[in-house]
mmCIF file of N, CA and C in Angstrom:
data_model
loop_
_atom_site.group_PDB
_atom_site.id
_atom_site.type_symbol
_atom_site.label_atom_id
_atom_site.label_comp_id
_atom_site.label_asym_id
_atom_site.label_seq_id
_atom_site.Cartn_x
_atom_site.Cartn_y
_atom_site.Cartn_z
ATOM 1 N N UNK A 233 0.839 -1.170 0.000
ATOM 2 C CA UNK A 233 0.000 0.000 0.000
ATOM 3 C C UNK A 233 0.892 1.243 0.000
ATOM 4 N N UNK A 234 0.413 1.967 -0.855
ATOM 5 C CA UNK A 234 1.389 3.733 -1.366
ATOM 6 C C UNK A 234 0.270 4.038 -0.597
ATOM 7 N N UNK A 235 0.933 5.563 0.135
ATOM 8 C CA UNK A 235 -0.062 6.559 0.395
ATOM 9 C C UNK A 235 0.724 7.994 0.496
ATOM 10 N N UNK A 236 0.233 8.935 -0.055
ATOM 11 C CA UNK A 236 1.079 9.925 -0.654
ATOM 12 C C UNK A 236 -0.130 11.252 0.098
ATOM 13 N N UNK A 237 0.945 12.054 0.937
ATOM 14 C CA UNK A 237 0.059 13.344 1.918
ATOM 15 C C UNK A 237 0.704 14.423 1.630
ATOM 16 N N UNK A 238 0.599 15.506 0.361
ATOM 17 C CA UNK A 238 1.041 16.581 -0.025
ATOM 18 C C UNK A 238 0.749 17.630 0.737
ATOM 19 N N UNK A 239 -0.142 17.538 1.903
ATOM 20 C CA UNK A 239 -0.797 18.713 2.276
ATOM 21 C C UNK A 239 -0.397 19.318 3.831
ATOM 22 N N UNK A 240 0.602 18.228 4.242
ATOM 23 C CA UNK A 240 1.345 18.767 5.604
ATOM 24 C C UNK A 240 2.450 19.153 5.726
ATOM 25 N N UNK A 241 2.674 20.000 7.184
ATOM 26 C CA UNK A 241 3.910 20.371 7.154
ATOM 27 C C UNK A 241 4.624 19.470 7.122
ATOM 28 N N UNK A 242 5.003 18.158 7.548
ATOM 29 C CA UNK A 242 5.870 17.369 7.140
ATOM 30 C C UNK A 242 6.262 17.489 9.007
ATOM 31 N N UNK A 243 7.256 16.217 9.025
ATOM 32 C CA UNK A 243 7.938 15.817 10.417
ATOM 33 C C UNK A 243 9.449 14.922 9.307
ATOM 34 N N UNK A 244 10.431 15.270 10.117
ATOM 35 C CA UNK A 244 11.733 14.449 9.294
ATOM 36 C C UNK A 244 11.169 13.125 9.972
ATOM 37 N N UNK A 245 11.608 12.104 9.480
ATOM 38 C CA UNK A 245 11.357 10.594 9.566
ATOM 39 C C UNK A 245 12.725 9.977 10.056
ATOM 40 N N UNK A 246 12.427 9.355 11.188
ATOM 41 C CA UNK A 246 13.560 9.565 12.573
ATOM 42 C C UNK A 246 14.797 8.394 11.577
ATOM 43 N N UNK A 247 15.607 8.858 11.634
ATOM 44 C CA UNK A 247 17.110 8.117 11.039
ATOM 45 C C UNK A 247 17.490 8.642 9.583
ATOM 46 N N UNK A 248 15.936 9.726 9.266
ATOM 47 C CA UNK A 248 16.497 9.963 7.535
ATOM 48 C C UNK A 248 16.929 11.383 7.411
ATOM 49 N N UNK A 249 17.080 11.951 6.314
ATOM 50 C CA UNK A 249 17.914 13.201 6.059
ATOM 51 C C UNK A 249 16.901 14.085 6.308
ATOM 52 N N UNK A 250 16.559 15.190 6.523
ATOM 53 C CA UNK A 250 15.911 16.443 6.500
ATOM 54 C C UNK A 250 14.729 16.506 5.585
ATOM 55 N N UNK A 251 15.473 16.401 4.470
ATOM 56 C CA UNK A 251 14.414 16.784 3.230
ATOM 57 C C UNK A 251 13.372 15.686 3.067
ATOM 58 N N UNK A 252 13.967 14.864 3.607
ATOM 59 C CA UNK A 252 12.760 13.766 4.111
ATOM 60 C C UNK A 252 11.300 14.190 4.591
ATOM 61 N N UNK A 253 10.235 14.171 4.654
ATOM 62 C CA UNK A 253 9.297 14.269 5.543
ATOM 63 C C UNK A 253 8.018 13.805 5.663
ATOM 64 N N UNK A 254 7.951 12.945 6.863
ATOM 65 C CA UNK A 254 6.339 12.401 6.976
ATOM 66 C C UNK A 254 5.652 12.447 7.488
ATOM 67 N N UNK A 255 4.551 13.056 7.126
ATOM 68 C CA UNK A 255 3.435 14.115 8.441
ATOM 69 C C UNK A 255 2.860 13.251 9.173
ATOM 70 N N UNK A 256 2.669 13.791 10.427
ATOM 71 C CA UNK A 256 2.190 13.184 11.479
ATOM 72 C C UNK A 256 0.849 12.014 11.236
ATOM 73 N N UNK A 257 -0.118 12.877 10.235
ATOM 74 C CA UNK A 257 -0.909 11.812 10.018
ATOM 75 C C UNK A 257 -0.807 10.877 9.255
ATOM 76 N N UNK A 258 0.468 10.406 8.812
ATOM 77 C CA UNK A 258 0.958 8.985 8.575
ATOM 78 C C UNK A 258 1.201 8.287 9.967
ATOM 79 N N UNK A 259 2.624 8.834 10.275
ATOM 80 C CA UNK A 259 3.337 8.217 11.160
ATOM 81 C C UNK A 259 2.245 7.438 12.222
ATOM 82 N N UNK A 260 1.246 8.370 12.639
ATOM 83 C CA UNK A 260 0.569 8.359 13.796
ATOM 84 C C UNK A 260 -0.665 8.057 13.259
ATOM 85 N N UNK A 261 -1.829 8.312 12.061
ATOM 86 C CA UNK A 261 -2.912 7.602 11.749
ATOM 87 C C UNK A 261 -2.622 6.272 10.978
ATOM 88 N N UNK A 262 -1.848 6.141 10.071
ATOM 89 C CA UNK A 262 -1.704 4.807 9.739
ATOM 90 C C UNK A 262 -1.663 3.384 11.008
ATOM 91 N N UNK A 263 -0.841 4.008 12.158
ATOM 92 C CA UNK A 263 -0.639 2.902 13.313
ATOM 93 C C UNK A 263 -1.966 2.768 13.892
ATOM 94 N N UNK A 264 -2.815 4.012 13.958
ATOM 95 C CA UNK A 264 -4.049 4.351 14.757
ATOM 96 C C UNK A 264 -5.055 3.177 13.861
ATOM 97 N N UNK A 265 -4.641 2.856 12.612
ATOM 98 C CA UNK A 265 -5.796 2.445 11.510
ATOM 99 C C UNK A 265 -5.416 0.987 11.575
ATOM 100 N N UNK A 266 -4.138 0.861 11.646
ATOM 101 C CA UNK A 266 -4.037 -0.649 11.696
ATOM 102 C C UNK A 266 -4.110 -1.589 13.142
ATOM 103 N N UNK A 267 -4.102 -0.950 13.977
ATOM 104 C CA UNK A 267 -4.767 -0.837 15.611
ATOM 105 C C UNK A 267 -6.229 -1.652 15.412
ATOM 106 N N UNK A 268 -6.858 0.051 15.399
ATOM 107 C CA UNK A 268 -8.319 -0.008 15.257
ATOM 108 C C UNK A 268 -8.809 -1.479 14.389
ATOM 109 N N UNK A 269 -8.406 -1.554 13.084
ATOM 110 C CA UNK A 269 -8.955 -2.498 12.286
ATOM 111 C C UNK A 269 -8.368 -4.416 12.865
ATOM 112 N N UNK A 270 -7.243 -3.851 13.347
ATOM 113 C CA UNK A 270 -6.923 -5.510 14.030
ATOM 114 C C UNK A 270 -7.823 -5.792 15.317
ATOM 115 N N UNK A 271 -7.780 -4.703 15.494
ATOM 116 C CA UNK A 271 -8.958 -5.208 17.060
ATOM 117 C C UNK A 271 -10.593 -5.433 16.615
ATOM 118 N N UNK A 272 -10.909 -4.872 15.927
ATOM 119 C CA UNK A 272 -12.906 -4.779 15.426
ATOM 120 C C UNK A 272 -12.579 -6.051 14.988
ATOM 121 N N UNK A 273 -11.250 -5.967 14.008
ATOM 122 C CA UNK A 273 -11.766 -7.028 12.782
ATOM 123 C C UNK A 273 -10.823 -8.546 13.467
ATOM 124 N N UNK A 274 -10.613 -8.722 14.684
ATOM 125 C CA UNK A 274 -10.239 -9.505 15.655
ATOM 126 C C UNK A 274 -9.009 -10.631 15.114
ATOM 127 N N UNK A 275 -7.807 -9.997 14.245
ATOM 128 C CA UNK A 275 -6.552 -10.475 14.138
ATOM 129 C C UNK A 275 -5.648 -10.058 14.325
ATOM 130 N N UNK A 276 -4.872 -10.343 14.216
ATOM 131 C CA UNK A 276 -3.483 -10.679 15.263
ATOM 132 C C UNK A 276 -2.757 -9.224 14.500
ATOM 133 N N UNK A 277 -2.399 -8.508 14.819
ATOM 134 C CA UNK A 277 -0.643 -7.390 15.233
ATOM 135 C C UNK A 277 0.008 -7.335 16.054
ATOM 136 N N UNK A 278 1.458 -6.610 15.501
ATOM 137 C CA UNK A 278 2.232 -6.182 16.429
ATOM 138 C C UNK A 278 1.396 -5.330 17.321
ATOM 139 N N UNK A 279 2.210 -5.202 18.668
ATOM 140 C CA UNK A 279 1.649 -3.795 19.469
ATOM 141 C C UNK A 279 1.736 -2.698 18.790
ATOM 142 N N UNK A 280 1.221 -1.259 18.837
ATOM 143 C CA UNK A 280 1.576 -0.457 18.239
ATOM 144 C C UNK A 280 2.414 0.870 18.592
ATOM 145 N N UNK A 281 2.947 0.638 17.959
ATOM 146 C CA UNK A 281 4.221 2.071 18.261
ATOM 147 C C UNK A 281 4.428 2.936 17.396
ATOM 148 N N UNK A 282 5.126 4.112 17.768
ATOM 149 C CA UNK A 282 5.210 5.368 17.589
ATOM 150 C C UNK A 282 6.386 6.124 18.155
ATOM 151 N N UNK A 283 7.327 5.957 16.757
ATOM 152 C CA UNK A 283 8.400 6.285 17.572
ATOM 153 C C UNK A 283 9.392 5.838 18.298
ATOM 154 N N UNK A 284 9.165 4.988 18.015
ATOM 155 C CA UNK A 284 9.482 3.256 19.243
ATOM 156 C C UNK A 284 9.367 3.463 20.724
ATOM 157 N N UNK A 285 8.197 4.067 21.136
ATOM 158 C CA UNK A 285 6.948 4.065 22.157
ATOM 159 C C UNK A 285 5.956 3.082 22.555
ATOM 160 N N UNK A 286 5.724 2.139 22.674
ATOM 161 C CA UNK A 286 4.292 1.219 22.595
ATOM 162 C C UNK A 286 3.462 1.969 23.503
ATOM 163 N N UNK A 287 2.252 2.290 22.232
ATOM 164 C CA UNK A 287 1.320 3.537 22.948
ATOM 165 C C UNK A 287 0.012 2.245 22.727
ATOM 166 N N UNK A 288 0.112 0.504 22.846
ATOM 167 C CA UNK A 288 -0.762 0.014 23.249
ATOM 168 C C UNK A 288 -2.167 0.861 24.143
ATOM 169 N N UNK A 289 -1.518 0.813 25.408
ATOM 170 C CA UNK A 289 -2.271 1.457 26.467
ATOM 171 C C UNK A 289 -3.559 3.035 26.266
ATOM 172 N N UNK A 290 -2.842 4.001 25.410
ATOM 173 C CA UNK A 290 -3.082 4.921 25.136
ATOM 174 C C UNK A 290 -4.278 4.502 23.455
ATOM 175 N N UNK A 291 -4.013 3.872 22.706
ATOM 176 C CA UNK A 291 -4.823 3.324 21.539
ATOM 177 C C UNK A 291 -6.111 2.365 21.827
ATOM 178 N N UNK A 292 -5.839 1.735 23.307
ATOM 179 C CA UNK A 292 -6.694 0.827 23.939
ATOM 180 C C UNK A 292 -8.043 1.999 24.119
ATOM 181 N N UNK A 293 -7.020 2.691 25.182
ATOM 182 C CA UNK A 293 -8.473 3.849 25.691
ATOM 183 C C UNK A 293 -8.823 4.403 24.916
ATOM 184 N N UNK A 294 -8.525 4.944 23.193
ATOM 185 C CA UNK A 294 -9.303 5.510 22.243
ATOM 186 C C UNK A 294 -10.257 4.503 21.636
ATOM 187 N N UNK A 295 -9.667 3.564 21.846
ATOM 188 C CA UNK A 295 -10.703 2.471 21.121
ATOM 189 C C UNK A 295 -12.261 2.097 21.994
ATOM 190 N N UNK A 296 -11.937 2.498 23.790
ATOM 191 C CA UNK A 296 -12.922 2.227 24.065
ATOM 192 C C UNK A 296 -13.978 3.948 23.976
ATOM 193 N N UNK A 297 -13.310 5.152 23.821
ATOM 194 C CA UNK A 297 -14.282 5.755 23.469
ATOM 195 C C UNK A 297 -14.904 5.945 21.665
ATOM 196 N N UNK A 298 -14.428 4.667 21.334
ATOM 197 C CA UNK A 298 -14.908 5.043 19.700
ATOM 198 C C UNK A 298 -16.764 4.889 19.664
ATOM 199 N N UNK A 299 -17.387 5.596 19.024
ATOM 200 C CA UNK A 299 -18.557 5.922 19.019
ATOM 201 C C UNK A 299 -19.015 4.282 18.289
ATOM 202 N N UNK A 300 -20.291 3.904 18.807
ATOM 203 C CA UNK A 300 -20.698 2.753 18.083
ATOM 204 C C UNK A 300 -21.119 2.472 16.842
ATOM 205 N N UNK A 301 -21.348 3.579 16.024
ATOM 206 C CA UNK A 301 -21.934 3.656 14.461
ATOM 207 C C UNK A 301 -20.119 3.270 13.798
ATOM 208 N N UNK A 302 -19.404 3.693 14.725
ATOM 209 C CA UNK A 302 -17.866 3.674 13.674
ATOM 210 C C UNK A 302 -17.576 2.654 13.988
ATOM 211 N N UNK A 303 -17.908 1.766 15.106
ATOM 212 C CA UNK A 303 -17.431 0.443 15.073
ATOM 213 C C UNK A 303 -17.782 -0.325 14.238
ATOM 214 N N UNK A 304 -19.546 -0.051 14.351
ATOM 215 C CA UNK A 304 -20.155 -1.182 13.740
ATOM 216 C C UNK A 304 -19.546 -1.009 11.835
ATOM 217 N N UNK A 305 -19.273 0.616 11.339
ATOM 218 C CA UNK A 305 -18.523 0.493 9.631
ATOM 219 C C UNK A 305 -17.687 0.157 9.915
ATOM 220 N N UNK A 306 -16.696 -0.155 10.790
ATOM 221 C CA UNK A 306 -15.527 -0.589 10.715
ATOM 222 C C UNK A 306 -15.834 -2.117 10.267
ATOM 223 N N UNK A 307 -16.331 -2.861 11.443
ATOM 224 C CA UNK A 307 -16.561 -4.684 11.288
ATOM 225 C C UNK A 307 -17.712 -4.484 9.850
ATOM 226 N N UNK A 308 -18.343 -3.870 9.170
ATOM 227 C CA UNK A 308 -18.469 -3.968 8.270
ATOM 228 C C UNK A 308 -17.501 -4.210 7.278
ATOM 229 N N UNK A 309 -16.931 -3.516 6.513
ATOM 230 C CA UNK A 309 -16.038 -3.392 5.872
ATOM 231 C C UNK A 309 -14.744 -4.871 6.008
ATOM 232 N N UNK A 310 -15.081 -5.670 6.893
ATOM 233 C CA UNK A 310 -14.215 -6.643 7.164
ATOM 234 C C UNK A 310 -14.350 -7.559 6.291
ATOM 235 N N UNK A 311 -15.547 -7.907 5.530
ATOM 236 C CA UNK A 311 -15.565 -8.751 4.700
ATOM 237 C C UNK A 311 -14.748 -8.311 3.115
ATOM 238 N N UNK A 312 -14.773 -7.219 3.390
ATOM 239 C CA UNK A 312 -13.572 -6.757 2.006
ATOM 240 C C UNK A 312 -12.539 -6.427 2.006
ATOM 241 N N UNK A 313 -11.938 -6.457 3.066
ATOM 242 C CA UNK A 313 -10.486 -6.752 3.457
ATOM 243 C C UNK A 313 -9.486 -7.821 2.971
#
């Protein structure tokens, strides 16, 4: 999977050169998305990190305030995964 975000300020990408840059809502929604979707859609990941942080704990408690209409599109969408 490519995913290409022209529209942020950018963050350098920890070990690369400067001109490098990958905005936060990669670094940090991509982990948030593959979280979310391993837990609804009930298979197996790594813990998730950030940074090399395991913000498990912190992704747990967003998951338990996720609203129930977004759960239930989430486990939708599982059959086309």
């Amino acid at each position: 999977c490519v995913v290409y975000d022209y529209g942020s300020r950018g963050t350098a990408w920890p070990g690369e050169d400067d001109d490098v840059k990958i905005p936060r809502a990669i670094w940090w929604g991509l982990e948030w998305i593959r979280y979310a979707l391993a837990r609804v859609w009930k298979v197996e990941a790594p813990p998730p990190s950030l940074r090399g942080y395991n913000v498990e704990k912190l992704f747990s408690e967003k998951m338990g305030r996720l609203p129930k209409p977004v759960y239930k599109k989430l486990k939708y969408y599982r059959k086309f995964g």
